[in-house]
mmCIF file with all atom_site columns, C-alpha atoms in Angstrom:
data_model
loop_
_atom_site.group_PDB
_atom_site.id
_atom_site.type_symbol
_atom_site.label_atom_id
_atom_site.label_alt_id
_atom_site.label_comp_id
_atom_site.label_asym_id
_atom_site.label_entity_id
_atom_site.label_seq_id
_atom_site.pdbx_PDB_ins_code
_atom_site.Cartn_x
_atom_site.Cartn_y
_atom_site.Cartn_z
_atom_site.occupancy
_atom_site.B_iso_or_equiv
_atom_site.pdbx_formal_charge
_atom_site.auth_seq_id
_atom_site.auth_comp_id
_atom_site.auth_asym_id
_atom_site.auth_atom_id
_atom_site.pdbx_PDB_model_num
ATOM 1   C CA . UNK A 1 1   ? 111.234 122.209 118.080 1.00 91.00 ? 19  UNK A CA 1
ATOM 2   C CA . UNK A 1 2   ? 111.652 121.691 114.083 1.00 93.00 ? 20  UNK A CA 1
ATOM 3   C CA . UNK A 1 3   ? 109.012 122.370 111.567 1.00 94.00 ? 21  UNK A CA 1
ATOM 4   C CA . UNK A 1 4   ? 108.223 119.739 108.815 1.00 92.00 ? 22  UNK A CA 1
ATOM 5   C CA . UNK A 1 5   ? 108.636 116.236 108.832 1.00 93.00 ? 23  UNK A CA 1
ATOM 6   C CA . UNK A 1 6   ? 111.574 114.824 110.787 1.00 95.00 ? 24  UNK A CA 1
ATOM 7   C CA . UNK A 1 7   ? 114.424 112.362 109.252 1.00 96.00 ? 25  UNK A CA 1
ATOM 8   C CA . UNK A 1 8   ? 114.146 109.390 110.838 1.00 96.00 ? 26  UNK A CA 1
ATOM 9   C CA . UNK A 1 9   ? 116.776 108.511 113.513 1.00 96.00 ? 27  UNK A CA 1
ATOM 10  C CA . UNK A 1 10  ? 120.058 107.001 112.722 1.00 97.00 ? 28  UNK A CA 1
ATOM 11  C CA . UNK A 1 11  ? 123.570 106.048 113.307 1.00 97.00 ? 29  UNK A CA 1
ATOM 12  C CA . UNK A 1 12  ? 126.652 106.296 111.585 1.00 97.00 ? 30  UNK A CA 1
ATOM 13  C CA . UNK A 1 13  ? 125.699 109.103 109.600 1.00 98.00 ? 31  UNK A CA 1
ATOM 14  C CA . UNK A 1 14  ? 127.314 112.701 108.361 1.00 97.00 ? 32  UNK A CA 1
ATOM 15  C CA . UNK A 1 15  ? 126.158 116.467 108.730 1.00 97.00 ? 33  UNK A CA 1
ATOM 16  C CA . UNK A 1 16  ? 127.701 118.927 107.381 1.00 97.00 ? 34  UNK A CA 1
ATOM 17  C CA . UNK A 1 17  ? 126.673 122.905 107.514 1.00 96.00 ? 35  UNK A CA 1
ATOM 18  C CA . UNK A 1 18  ? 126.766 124.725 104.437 1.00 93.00 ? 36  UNK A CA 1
ATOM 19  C CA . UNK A 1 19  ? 127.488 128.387 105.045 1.00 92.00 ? 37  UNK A CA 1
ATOM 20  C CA . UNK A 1 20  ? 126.792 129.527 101.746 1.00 88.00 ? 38  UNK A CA 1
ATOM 21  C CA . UNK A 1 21  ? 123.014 128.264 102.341 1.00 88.00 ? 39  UNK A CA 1
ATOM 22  C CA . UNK A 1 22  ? 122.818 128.626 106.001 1.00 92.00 ? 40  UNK A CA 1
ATOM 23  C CA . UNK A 1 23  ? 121.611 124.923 105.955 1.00 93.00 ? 41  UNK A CA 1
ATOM 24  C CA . UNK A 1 24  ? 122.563 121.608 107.655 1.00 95.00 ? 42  UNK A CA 1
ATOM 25  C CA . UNK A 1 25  ? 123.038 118.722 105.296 1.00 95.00 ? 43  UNK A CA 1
ATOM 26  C CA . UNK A 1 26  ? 122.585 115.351 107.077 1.00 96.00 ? 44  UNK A CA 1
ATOM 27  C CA . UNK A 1 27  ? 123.045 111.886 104.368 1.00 95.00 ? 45  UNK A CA 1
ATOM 28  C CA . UNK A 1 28  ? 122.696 108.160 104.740 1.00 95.00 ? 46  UNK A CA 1
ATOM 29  C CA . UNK A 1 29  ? 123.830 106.326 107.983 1.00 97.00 ? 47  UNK A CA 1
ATOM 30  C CA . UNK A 1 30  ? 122.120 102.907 109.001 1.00 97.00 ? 48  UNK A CA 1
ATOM 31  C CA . UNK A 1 31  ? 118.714 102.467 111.554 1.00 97.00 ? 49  UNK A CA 1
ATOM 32  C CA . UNK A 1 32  ? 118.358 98.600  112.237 1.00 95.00 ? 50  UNK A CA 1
ATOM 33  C CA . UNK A 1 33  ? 114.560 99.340  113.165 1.00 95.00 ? 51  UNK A CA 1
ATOM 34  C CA . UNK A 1 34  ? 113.504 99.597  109.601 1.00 93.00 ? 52  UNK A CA 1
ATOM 35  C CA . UNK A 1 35  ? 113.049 97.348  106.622 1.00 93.00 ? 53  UNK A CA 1
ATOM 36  C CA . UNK A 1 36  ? 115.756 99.263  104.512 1.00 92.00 ? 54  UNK A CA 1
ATOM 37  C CA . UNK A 1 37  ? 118.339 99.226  107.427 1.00 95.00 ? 55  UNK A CA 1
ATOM 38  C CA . UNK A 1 38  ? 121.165 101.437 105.191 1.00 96.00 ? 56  UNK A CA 1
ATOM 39  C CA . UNK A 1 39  ? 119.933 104.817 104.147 1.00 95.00 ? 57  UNK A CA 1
ATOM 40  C CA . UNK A 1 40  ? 120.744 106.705 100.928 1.00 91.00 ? 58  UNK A CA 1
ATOM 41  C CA . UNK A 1 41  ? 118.595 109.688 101.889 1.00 91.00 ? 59  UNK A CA 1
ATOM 42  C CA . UNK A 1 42  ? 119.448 113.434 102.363 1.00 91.00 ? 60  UNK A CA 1
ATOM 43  C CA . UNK A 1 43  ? 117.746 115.717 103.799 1.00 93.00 ? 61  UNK A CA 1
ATOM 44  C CA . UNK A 1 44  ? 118.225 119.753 104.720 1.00 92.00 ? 62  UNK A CA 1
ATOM 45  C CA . UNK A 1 45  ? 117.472 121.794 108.052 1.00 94.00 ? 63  UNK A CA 1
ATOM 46  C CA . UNK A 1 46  ? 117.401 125.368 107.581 1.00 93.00 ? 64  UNK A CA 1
ATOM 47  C CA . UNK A 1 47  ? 118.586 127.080 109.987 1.00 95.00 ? 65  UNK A CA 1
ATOM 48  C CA . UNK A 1 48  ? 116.906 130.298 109.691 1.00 93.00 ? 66  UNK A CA 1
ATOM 49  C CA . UNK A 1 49  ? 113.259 128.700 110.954 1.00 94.00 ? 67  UNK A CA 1
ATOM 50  C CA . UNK A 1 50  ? 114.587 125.168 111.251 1.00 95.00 ? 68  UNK A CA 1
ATOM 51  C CA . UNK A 1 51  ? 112.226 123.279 108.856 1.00 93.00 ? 69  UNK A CA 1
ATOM 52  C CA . UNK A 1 52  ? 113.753 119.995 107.729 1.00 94.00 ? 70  UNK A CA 1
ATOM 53  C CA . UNK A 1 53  ? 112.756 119.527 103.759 1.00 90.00 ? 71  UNK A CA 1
ATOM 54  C CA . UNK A 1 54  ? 114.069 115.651 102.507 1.00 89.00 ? 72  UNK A CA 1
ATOM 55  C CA . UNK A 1 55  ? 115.574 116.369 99.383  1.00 84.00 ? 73  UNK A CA 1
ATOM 56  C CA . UNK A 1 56  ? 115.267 114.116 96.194  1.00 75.00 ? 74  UNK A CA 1
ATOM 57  C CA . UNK A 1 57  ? 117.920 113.343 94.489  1.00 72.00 ? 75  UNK A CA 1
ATOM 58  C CA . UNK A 1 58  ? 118.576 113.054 90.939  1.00 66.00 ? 76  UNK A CA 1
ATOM 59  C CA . UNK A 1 59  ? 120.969 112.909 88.020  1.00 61.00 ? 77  UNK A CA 1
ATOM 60  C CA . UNK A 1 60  ? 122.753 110.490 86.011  1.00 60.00 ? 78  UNK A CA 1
ATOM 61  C CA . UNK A 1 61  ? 124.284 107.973 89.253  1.00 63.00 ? 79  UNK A CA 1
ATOM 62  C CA . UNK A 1 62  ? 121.992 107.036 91.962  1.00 67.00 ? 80  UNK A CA 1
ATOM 63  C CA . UNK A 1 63  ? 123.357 107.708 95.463  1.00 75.00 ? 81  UNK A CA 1
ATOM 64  C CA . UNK A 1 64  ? 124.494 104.130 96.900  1.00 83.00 ? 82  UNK A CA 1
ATOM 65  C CA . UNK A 1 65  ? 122.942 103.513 100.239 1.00 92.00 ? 83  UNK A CA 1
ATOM 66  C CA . UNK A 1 66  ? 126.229 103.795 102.846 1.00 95.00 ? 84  UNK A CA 1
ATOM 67  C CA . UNK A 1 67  ? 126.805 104.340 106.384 1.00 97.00 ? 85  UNK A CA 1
ATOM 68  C CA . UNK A 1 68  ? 130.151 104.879 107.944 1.00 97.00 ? 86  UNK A CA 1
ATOM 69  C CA . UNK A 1 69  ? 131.300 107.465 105.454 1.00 96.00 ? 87  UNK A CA 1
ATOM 70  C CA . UNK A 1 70  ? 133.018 110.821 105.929 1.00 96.00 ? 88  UNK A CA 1
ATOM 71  C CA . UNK A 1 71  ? 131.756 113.679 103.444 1.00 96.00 ? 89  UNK A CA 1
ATOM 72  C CA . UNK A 1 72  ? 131.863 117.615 103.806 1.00 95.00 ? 90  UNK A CA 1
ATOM 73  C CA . UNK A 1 73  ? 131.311 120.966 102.073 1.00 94.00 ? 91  UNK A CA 1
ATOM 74  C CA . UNK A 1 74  ? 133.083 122.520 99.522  1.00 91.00 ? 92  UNK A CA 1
ATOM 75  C CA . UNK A 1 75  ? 131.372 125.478 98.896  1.00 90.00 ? 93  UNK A CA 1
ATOM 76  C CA . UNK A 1 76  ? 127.401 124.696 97.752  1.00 88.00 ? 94  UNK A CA 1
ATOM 77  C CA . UNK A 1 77  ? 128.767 120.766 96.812  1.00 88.00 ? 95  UNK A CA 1
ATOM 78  C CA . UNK A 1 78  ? 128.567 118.192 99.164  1.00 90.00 ? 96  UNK A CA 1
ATOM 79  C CA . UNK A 1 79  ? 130.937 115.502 99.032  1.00 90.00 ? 97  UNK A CA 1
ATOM 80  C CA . UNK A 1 80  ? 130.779 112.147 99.893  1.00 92.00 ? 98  UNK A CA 1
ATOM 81  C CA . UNK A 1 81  ? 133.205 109.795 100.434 1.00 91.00 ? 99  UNK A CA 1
ATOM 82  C CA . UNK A 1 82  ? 133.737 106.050 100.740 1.00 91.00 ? 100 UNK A CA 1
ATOM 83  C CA . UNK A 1 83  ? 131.630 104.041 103.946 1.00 94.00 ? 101 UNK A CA 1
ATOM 84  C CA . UNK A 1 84  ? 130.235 100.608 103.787 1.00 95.00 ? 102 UNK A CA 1
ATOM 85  C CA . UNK A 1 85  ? 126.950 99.682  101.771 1.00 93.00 ? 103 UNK A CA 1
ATOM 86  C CA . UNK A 1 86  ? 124.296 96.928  102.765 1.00 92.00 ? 104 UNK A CA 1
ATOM 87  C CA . UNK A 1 87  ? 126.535 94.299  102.173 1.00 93.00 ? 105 UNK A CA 1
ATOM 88  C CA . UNK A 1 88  ? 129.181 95.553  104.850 1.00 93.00 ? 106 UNK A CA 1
ATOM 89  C CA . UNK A 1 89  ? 131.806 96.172  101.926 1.00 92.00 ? 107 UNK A CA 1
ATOM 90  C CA . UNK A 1 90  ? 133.247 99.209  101.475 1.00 92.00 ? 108 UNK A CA 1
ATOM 91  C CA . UNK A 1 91  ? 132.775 101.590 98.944  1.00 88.00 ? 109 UNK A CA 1
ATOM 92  C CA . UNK A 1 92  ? 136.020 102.892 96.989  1.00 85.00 ? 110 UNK A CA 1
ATOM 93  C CA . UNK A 1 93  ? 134.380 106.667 95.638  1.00 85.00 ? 111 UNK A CA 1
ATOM 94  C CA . UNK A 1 94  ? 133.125 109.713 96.043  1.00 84.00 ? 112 UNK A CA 1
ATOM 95  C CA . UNK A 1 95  ? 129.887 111.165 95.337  1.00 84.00 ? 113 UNK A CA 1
ATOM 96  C CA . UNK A 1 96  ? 129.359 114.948 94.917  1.00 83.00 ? 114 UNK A CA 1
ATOM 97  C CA . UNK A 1 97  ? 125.795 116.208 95.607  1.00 84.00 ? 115 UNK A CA 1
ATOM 98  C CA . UNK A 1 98  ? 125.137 119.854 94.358  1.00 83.00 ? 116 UNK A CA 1
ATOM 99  C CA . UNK A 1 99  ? 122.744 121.821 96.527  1.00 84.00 ? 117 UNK A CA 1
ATOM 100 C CA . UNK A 1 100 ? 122.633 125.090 94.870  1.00 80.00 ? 118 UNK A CA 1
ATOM 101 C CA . UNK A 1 101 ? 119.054 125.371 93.132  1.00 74.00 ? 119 UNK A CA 1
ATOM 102 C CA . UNK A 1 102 ? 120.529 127.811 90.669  1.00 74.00 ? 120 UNK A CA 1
ATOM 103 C CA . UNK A 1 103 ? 123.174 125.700 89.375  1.00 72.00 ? 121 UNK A CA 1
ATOM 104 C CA . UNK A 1 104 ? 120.843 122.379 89.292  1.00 67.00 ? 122 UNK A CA 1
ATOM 105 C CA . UNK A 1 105 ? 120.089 121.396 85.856  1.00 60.00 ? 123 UNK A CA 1
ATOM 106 C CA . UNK A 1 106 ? 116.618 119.871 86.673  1.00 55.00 ? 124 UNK A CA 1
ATOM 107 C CA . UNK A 1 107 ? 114.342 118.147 84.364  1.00 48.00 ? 125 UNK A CA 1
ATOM 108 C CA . UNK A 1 108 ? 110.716 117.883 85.509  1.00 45.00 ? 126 UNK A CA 1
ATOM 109 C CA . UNK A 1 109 ? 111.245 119.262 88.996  1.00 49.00 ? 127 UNK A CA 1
ATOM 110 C CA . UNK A 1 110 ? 108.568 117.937 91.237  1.00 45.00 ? 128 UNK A CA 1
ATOM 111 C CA . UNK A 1 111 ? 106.930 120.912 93.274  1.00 40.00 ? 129 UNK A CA 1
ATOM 112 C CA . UNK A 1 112 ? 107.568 121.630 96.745  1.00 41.00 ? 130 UNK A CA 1
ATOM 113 C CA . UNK A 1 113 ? 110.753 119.451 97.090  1.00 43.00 ? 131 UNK A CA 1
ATOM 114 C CA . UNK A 1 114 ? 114.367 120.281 96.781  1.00 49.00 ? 132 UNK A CA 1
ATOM 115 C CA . UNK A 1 115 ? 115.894 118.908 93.532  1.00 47.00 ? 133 UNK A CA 1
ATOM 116 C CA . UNK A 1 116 ? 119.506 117.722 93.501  1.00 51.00 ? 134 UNK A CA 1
ATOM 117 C CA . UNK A 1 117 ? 121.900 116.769 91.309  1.00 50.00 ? 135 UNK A CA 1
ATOM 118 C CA . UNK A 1 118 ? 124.770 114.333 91.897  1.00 52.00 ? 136 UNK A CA 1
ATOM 119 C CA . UNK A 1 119 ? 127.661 112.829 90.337  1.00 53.00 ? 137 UNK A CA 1
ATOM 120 C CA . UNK A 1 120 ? 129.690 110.070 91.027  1.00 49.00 ? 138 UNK A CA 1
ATOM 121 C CA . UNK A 1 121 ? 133.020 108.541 90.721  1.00 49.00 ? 139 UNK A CA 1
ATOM 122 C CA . UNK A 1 122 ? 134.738 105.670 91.341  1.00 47.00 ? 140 UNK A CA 1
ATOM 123 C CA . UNK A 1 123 ? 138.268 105.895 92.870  1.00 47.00 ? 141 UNK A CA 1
ATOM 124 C CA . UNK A 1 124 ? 140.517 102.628 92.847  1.00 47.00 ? 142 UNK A CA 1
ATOM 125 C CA . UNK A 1 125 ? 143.173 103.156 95.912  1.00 45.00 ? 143 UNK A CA 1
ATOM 126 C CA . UNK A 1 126 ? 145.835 100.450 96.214  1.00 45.00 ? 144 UNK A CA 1
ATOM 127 C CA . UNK A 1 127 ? 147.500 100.356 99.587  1.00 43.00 ? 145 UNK A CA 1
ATOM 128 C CA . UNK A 1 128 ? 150.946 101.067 97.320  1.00 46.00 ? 146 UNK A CA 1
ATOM 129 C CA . UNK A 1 129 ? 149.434 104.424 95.840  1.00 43.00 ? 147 UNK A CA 1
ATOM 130 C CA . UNK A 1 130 ? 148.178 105.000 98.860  1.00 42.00 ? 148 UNK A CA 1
ATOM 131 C CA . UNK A 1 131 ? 151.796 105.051 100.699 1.00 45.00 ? 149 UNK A CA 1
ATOM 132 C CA . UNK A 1 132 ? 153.128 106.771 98.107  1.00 44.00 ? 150 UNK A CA 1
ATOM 133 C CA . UNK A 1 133 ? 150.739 109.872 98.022  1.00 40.00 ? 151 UNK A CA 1
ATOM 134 C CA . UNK A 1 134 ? 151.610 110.198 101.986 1.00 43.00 ? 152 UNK A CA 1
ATOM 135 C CA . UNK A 1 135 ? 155.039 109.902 101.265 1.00 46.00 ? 153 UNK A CA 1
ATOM 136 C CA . UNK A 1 136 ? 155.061 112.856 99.047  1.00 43.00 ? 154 UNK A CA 1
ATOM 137 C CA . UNK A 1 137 ? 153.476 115.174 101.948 1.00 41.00 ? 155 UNK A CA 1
#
């Protein structure tokens, strides 16, 4: 059994654990049962007493709702990449989501919730890059 509030369910989502925190990060995905179907949300579980805390995210880009992505950890940064957003297209960047509250600039945090700061950028892959880049492995 969890403590707090509980994500609600989904599909075609990511989790990823960050060691450094000893947290599990779980982002977007898609749940057909509600009225925004593709989910932009993240929220943490902490492991240590396994309260899930939905973290608000900030910054200068906006997370784009997306399901069907891949993302992981890279030390305290979660990164996000590509999946499909509500129009079924798919999405051609990466996002990376800082979670470590020390290194956070945050401007009028509200109390009580996590504050996170992400950054985005937009990645233009041709299919001839693309074969390339594998080419040179």
């Amino acid at each position: 059994m969890t403590l707090g509030r509980s994500p609600p369910g989904r599909f075609m989502h990511t989790m990823d654990h960050c060691i450094k925190g000893n947290f599990v990060v779980l982002y977007g995905g898609r749940n057909d049962q509600l009225s925004t179907p593709i989910l932009s949300d993240l929220w943490i579980l902490k492991l240590d007493n396994l309260e899930w805390v939905e973290a608000k995210v900030g910054g200068q880009h906006l997370a784009i709702p997306r399901f069907n992505h891949a993302s992981f950890m890279n030390d305290s940064e979660l990164i996000i990449c590509g999946g499909q957003n509500r129009h079924f297209s798919y999405e051609k960047d990466y996002l990376t989501i800082e979670l470590d509250q020390l290194l956070v600039d945050r401007i009028n945090p509200i109390m009580g919730i996590l504050a996170i700061q992400i950054r985005a950028k937009l990645v233009n892959i041709n299919k001839k890059s693309l074969r390339a880049c594998i080419q040179k492995r």
